[in-house]
Short mmCIF file of C-alpha atoms in Angstrom, two decimals:
data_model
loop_
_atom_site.label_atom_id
_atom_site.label_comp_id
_atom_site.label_asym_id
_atom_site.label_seq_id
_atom_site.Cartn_x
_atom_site.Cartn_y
_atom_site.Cartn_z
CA UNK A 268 0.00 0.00 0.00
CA UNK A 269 2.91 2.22 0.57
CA UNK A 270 5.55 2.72 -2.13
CA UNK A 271 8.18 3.24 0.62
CA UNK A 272 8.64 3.67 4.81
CA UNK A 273 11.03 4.42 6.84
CA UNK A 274 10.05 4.54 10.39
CA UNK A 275 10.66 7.72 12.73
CA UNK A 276 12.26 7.24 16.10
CA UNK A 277 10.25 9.67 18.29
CA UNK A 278 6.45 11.50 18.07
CA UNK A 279 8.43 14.72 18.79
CA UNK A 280 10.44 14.45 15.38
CA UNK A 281 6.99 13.48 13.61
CA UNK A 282 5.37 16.64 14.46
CA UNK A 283 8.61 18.52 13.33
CA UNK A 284 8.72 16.59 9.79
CA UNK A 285 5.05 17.54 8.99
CA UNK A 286 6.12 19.89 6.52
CA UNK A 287 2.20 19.74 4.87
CA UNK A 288 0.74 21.40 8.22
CA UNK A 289 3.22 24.13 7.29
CA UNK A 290 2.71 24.50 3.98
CA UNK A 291 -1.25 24.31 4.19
CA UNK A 292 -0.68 26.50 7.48
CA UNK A 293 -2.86 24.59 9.34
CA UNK A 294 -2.90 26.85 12.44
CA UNK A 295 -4.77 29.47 10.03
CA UNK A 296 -7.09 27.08 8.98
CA UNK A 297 -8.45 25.46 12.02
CA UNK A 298 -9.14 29.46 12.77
CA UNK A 299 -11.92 28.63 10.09
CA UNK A 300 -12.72 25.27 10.68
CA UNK A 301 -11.43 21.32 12.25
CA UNK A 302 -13.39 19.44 10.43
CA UNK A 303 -16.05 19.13 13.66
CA UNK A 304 -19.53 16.98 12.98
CA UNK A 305 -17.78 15.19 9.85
CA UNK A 306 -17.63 11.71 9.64
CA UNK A 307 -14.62 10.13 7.36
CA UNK A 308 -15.03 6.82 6.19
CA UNK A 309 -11.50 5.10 5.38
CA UNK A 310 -12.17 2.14 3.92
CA UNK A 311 -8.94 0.44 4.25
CA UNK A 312 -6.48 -2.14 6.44
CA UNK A 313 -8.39 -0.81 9.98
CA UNK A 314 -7.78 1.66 12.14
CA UNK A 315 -6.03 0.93 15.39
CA UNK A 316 -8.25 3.06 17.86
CA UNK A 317 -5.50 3.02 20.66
CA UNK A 318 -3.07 4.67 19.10
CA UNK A 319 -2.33 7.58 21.42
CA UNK A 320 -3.04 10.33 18.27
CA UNK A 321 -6.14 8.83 17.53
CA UNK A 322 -7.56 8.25 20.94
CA UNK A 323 -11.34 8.98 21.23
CA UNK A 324 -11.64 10.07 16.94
CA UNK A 325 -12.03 6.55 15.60
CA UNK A 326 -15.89 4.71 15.50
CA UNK A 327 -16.57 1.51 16.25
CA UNK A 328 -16.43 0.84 12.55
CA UNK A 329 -17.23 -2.38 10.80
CA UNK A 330 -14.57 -5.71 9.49
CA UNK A 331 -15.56 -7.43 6.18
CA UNK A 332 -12.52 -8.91 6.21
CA UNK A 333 -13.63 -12.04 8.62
CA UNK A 334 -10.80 -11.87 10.53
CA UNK A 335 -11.19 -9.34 12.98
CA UNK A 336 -12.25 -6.47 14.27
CA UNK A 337 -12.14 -3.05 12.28
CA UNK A 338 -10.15 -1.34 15.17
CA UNK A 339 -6.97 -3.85 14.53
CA UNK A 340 -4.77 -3.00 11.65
CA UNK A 341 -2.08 -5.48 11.16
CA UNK A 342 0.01 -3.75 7.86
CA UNK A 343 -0.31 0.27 9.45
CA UNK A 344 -1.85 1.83 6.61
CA UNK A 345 -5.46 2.54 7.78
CA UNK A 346 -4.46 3.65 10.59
CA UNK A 347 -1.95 6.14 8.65
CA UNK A 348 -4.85 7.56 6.78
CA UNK A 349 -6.49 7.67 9.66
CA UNK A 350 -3.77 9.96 11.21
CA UNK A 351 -3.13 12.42 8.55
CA UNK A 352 -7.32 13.11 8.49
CA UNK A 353 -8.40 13.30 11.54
CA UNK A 354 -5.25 12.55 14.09
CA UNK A 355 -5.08 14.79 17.17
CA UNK A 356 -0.94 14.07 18.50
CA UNK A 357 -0.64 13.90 22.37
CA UNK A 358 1.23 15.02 25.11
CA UNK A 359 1.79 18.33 26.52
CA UNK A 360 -0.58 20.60 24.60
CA UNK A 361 -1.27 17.87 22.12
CA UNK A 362 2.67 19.07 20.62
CA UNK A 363 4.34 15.39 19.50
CA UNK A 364 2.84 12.65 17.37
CA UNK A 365 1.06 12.91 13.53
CA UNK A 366 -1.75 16.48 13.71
CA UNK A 367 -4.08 15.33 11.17
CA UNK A 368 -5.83 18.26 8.79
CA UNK A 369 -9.16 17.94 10.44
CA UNK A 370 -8.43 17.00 13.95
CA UNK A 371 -12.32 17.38 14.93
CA UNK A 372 -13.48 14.75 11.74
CA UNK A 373 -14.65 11.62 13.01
CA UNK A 374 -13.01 8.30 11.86
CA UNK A 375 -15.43 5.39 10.46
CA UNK A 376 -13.18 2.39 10.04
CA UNK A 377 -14.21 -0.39 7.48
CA UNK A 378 -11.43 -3.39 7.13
CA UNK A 379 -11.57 -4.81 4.18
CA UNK A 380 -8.28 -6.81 3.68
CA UNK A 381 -5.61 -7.27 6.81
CA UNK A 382 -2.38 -7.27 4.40
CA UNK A 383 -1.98 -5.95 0.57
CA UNK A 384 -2.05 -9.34 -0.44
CA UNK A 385 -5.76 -10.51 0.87
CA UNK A 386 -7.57 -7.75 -0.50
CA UNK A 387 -10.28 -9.41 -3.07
CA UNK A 388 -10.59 -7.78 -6.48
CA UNK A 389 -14.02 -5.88 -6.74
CA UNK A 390 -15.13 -7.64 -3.51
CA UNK A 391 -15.68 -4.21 -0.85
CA UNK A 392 -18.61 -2.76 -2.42
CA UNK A 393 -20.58 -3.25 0.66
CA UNK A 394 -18.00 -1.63 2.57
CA UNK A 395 -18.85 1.92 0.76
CA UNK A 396 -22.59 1.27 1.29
CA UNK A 397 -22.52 0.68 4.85
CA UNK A 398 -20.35 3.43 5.03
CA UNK A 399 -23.28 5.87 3.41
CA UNK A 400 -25.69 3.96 5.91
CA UNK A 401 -23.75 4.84 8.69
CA UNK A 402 -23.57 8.76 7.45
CA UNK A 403 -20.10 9.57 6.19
CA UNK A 404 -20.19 12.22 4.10
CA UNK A 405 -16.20 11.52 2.55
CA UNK A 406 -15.20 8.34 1.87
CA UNK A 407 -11.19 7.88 1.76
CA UNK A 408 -10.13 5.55 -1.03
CA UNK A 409 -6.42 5.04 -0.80
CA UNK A 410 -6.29 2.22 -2.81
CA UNK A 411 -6.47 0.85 -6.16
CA UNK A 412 -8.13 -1.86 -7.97
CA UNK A 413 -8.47 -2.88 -11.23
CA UNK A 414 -12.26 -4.88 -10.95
CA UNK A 415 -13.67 -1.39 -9.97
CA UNK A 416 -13.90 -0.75 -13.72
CA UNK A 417 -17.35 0.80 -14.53
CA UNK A 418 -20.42 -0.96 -14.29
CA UNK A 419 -18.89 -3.42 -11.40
CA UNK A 420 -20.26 -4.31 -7.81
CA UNK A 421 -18.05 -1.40 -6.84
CA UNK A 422 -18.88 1.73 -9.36
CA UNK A 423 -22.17 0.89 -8.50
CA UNK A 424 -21.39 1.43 -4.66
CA UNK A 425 -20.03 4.44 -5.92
CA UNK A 426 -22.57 5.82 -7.28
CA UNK A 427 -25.20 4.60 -4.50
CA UNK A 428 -22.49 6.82 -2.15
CA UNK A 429 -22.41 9.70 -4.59
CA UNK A 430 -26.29 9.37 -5.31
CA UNK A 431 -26.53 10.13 -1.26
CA UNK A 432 -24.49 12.90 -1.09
CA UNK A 433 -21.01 11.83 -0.11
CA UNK A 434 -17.78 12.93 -1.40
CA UNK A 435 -15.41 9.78 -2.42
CA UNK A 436 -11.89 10.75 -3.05
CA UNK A 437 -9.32 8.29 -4.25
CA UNK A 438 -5.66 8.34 -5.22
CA UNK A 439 -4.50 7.93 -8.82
CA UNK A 440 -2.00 5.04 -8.02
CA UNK A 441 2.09 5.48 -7.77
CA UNK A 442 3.75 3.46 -11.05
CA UNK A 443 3.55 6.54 -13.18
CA UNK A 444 0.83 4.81 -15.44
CA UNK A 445 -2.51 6.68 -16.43
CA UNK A 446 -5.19 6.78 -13.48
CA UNK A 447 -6.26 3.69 -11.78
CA UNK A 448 -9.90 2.83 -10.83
CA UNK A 449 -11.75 3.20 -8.90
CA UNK A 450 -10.29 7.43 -9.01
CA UNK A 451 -10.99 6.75 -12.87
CA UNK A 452 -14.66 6.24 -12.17
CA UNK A 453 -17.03 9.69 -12.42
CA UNK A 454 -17.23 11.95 -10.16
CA UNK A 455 -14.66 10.76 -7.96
CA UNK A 456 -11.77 13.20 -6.65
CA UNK A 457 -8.72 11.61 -7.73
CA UNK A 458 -5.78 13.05 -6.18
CA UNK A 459 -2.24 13.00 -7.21
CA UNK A 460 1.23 13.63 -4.93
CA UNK A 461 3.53 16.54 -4.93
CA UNK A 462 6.71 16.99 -2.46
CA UNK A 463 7.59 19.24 -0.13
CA UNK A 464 8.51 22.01 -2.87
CA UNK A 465 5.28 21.61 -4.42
CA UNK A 466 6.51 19.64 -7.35
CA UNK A 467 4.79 16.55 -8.87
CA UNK A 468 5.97 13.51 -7.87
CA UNK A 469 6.82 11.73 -10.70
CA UNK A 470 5.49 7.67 -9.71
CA UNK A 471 2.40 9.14 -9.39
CA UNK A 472 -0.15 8.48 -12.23
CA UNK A 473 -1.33 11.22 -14.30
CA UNK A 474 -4.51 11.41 -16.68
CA UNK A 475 -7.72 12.29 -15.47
CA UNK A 476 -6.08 14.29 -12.54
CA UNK A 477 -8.58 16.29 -10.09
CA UNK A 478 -6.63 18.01 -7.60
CA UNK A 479 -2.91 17.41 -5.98
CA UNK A 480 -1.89 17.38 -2.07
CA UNK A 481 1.46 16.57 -0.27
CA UNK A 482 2.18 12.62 -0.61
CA UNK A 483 6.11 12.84 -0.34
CA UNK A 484 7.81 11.80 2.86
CA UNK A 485 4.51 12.25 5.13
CA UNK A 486 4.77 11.25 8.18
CA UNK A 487 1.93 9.45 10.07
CA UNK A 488 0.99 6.96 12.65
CA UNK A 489 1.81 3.06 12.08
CA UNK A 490 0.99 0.84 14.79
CA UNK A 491 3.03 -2.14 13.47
CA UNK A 492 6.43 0.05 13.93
CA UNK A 493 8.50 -0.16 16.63
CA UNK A 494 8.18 3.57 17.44
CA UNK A 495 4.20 3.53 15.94
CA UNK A 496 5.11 5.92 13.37
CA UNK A 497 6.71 5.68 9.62
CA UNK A 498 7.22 8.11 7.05
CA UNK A 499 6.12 7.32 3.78
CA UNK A 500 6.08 7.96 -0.01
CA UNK A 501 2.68 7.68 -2.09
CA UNK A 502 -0.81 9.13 -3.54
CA UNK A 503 -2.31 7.00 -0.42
CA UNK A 504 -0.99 9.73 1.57
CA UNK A 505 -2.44 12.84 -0.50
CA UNK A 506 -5.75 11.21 -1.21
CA UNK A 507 -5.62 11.12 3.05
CA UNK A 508 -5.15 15.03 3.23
CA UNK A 509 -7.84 16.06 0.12
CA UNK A 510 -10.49 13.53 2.39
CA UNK A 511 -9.40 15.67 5.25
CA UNK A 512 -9.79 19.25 3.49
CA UNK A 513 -13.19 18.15 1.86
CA UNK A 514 -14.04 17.20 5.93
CA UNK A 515 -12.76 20.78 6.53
CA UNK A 516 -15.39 22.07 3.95
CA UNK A 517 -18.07 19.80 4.87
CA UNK A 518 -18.10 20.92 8.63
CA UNK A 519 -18.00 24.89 7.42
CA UNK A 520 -20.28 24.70 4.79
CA UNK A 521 -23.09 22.02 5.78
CA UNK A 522 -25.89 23.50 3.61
CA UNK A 523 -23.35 22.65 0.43
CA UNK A 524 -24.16 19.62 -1.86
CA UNK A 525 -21.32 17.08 -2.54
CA UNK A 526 -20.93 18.29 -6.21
CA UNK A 527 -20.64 22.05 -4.58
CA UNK A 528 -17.97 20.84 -2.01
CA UNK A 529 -15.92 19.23 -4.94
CA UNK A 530 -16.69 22.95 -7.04
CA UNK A 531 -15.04 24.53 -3.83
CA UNK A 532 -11.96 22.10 -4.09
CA UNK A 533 -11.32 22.69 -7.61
CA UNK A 534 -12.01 26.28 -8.10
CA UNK A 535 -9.71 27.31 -5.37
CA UNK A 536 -6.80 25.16 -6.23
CA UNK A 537 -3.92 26.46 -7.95
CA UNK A 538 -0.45 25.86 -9.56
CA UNK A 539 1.30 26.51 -7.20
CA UNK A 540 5.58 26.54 -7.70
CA UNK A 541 4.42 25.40 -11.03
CA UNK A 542 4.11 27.95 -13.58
CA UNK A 543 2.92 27.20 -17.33
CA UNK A 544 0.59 24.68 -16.43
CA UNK A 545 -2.94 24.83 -17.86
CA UNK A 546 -6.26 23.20 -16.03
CA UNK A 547 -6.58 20.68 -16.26
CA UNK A 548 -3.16 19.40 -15.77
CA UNK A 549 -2.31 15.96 -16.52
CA UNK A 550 -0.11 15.24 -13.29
CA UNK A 551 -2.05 18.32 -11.13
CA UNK A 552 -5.32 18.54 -12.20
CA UNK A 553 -6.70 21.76 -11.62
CA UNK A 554 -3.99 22.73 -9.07
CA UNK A 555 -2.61 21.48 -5.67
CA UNK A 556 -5.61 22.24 -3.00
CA UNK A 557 -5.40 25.17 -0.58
CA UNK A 558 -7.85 24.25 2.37
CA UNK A 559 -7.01 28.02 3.98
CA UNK A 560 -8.15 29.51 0.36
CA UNK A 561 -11.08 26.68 -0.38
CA UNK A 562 -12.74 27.63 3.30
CA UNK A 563 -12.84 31.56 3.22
CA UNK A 564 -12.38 32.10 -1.12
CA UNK A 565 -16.23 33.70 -2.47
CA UNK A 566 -16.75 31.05 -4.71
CA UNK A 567 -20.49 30.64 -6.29
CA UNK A 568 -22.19 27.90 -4.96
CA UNK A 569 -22.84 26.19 -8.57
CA UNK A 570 -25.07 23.72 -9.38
CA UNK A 571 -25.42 20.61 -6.97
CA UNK A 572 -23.90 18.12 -9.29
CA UNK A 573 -20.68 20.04 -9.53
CA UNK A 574 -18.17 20.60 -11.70
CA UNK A 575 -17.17 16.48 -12.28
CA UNK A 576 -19.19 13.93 -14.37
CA UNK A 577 -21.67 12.00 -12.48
CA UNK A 578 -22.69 8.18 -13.67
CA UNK A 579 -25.45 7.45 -15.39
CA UNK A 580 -26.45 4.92 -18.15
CA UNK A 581 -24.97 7.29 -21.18
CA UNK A 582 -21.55 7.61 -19.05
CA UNK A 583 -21.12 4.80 -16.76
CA UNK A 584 -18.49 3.74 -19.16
CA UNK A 585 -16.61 6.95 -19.45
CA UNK A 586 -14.29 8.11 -16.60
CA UNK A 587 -14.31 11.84 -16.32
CA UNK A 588 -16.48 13.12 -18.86
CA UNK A 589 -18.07 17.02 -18.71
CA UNK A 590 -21.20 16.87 -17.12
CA UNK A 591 -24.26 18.57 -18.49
CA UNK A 592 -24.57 20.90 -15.80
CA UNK A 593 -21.12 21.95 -15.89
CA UNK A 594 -20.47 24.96 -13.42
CA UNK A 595 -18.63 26.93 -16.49
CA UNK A 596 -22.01 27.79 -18.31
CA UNK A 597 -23.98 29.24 -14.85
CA UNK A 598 -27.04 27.83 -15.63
CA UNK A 599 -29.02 24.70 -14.88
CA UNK A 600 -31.33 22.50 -16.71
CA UNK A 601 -34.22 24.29 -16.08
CA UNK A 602 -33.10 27.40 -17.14
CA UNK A 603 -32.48 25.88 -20.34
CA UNK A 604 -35.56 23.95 -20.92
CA UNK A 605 -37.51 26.61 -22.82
CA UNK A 606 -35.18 27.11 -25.46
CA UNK A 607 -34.11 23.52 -26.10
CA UNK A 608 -37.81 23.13 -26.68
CA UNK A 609 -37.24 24.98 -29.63
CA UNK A 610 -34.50 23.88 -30.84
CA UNK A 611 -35.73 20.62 -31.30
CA UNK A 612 -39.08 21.70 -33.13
CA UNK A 613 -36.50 23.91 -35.65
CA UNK A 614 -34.39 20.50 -35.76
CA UNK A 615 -37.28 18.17 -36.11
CA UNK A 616 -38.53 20.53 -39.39
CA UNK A 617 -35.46 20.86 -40.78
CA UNK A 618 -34.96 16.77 -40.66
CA UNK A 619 -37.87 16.60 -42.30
CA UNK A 620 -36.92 18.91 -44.97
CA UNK A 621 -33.50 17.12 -45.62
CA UNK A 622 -35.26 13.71 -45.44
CA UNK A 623 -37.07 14.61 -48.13
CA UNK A 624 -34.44 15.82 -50.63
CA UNK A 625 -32.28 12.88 -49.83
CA UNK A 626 -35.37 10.71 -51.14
CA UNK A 627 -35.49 12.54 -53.92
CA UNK A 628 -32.06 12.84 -54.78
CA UNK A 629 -31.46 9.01 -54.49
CA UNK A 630 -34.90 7.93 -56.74
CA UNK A 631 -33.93 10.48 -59.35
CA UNK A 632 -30.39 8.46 -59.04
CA UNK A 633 -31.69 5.14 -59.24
CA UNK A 634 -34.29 5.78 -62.14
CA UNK A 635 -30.57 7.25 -64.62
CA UNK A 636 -28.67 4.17 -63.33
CA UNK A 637 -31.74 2.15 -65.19
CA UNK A 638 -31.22 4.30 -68.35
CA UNK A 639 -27.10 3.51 -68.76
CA UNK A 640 -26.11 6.02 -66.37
CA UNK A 641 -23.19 4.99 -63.68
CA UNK A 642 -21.41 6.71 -60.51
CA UNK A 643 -19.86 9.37 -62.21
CA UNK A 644 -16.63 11.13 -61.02
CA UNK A 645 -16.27 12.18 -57.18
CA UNK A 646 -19.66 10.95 -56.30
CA UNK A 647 -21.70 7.82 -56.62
CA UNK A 648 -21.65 4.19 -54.53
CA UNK A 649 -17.91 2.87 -55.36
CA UNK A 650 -17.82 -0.49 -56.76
CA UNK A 651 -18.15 -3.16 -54.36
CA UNK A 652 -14.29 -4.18 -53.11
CA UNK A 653 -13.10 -0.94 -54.29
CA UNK A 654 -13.89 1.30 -51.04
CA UNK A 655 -11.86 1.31 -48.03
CA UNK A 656 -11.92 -1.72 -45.91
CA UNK A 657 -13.54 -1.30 -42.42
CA UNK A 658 -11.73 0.25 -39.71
CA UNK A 659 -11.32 -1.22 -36.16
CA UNK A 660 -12.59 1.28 -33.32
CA UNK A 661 -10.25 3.31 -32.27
CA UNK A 662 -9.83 4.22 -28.20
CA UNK A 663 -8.06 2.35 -25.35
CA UNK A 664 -8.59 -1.29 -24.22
CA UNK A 665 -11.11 -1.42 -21.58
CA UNK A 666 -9.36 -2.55 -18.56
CA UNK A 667 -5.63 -3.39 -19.59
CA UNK A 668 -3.10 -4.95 -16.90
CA UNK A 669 -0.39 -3.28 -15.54
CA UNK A 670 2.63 -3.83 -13.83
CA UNK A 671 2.01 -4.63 -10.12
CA UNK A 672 1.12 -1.32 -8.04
CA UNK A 673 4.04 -1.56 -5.43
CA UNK A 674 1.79 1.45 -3.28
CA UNK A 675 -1.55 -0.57 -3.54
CA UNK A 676 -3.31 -4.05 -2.65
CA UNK A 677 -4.47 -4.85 -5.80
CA UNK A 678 -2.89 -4.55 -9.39
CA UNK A 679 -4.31 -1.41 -10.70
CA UNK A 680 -6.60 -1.04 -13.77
CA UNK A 681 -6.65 1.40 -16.51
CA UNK A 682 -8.43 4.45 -17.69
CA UNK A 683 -8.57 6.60 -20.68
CA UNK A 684 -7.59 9.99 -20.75
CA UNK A 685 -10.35 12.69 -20.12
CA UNK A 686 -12.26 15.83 -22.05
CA UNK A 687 -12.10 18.95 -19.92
CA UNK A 688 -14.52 18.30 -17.10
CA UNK A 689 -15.85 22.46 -17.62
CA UNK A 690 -16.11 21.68 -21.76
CA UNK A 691 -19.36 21.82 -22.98
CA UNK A 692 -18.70 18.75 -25.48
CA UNK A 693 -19.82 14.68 -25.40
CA UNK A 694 -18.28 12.31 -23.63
CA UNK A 695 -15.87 10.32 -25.17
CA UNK A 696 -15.65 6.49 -24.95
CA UNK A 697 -12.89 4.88 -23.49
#
């Protein structure tokens, strides 16, 4: 699950390596808002519940796993997203051990494999609906998997989660392919890593990029190292602190559809260190995400489907695709409806029209092919083997392998690369 670790020999040198509370200056934020009355689902390894940062933030959760109980983690990396969302430190003043982004969010754990090598393909889609039935409103997806393709046990989870208002945010995988599911799938957040200068790190994979957040030596809470805490490489980490700063929006602006939280992400991220760069950026997205700027920025409110393409039967088998509503054009369906009306009547005439002059146009052909005449230069039916043969379609194989995702539990899939997700244009197939 994590590309690399190193572990950290005391909480005091923890707290002084969390360069992403600095750069985000958390202090600042927390003015605003800590993430209070938010409930994160990490759907993960488990989250130990003892560890001393996490103390009295972590639900009783639920294990799908059969093996245990959702509070024991016996690979660390639950409990590290755990930490970086919603961890709290301890001692003196709360001053050593991992500060997580949104130290007031509530964790809901949900186990679904106990090492990176029992997680079942496609097999956790019940862990994302209990974790809508048990009201989380983000669900943290560090993970990737290739059977959550679209139209699987899982998208459709997805969806259920995104049809019930929660945010899901995933990471786009770290072997430097294109984005793996289930980020690929609509309307999911998925997050790349930059370092500690703000630059993109380069394992992580790029495509259909949403937004960026530190994933570069982050340290954060590991109960299965000697000193319970590593620091560690990976999109798993920056997918952690986007689930956090959509918590941090989610407790500050309750009244806010999911789509409109995801609008606030986006529009108030930026390029930062990285000049020349164009939205959206194939390794950034639309920017790395600036919690102080998405809390207190006047952004418009937009329509509640938000900027990112939402699943339906047209576009369940296209991973970011514009939506309809996109926030670009300001106006919603039902603004719209009266002129579209029209539009079609014009249409439907003028089909009409051209219906008939094709008719005409071919009968008139066929009656001076009967009289000697043939297919005359530049137009005509060609002779039959003389056209061009038929063409294969064109586009990406559905779900290709991969190499083996050394940051992940499951070998990650494949997804094609995305229109402009504020483009007024079809979606493409993939």
């Amino acid at each position: 699950m994590l590309l690399t670790s190193a572990p950290v020999a005391s909480a005091d040198q923890v707290r002084d390596a969390q360069w992403p509370l600095t750069v985000y200056d958390a202090e600042k934020v927390w003015r605003t808002s800590e993430g209070a009355g938010v409930t994160v689902a990490v759907i993960d390894s488990g989250v130990d519940a003892s560890h001393p940062d996490l103390a009295g933030q972590v639900l009783p959760g639920k294990d799908f796993t059969g093996e245990g109980s959702p509070h024991q983690d016996n690979d660390g990396h639950g409990t590290g997203m755990a930490s970086l969302i919603a961890g709290h430190g301890h001692g003196a003043n709360d001053s050593s051990g991992v500060m997580g982004l949104a130290p007031k969010a509530k964790v809901l754990p949900v186990r679904i494999w106990s090492t990176k090598d029992t997680l079942k393909p496609g097999n956790w889609a019940e862990g994302v609906r209990y974790a809508v039935e048990q009201g989380a409103s983000v669900i943290n997806l560090s993970l990737n998997d290739s059977a959550a393709y679209p139209g699987s046990k899982v998208a459709k989870a997805i969806e259920y989660a995104q049809a019930n208002d929660v945010v899901v945010v995933a990471g786009t995988g770290n072997d430097a392919g294109t984005v793996n599911y289930p980020a690929a799938l609509p309307g999911v957040v998925a997050v790349s890593a930059v370092d500690r200068g703000l630059n993109f790190w380069s394992k992580s994979n790029t495509g259909n990029v949403t937004v960026a957040a530190p994933g570069v030596e982050t340290p954060q809470a590991d109960p299965t190292s000697r000193s319970g805490y590593v620091v560690a490489d990976g999109t798993s980490g920056s997918t952690a602190y986007i689930s956090a700063i959509v918590a941090l929006l989610r407790s500050k602006y309750p009244d806010l559809s999911a789509g409109q939280i995801i609008n606030r992400l986006i529009k108030s991220a930026a390029f930062v260190n990285n000049e020349g760069k164009k939205a959206p950026d194939k390794q950034l997205g639309y920017g790395i995400a600036r919690p102080g700027t998405a809390l207190t920025m006047d952004i418009p409110a937009g329509p509640k489907e938000g900027p990112l393409a939402q699943s339906s039967p047209s576009t369940s088998t296209n991973s970011g695709a514009a939506s309809e509503d996109s926030d670009s054009t300001g106006q919603t369906k039902e603004e719209n409806s009266s002129p579209s009306g029209s539009i079609f009547l014009i249409a439907g005439i003028a089909a009409v029209v051209i219906i008939i002059a094709v008719l005409f146009v071919v009968i008139r052909s066929r009656r001076n092919g009967r009289n000697g005449g043939g297919p005359g230069p530049g137009g005509g039916i060609p002779p039959q083997g003389t056209g061009y043969p038929p063409q294969p379609p064109t586009g990406h194989q559905a779900y290709p392998n991969s190499a083996p995702n050394q940051g992940y539990p499951a070998a990650p899939g494949q997804s094609p690369q995305p229109p402009n997700p504020y483009a007024q244009q079809p979606p493409h197939q993939g």
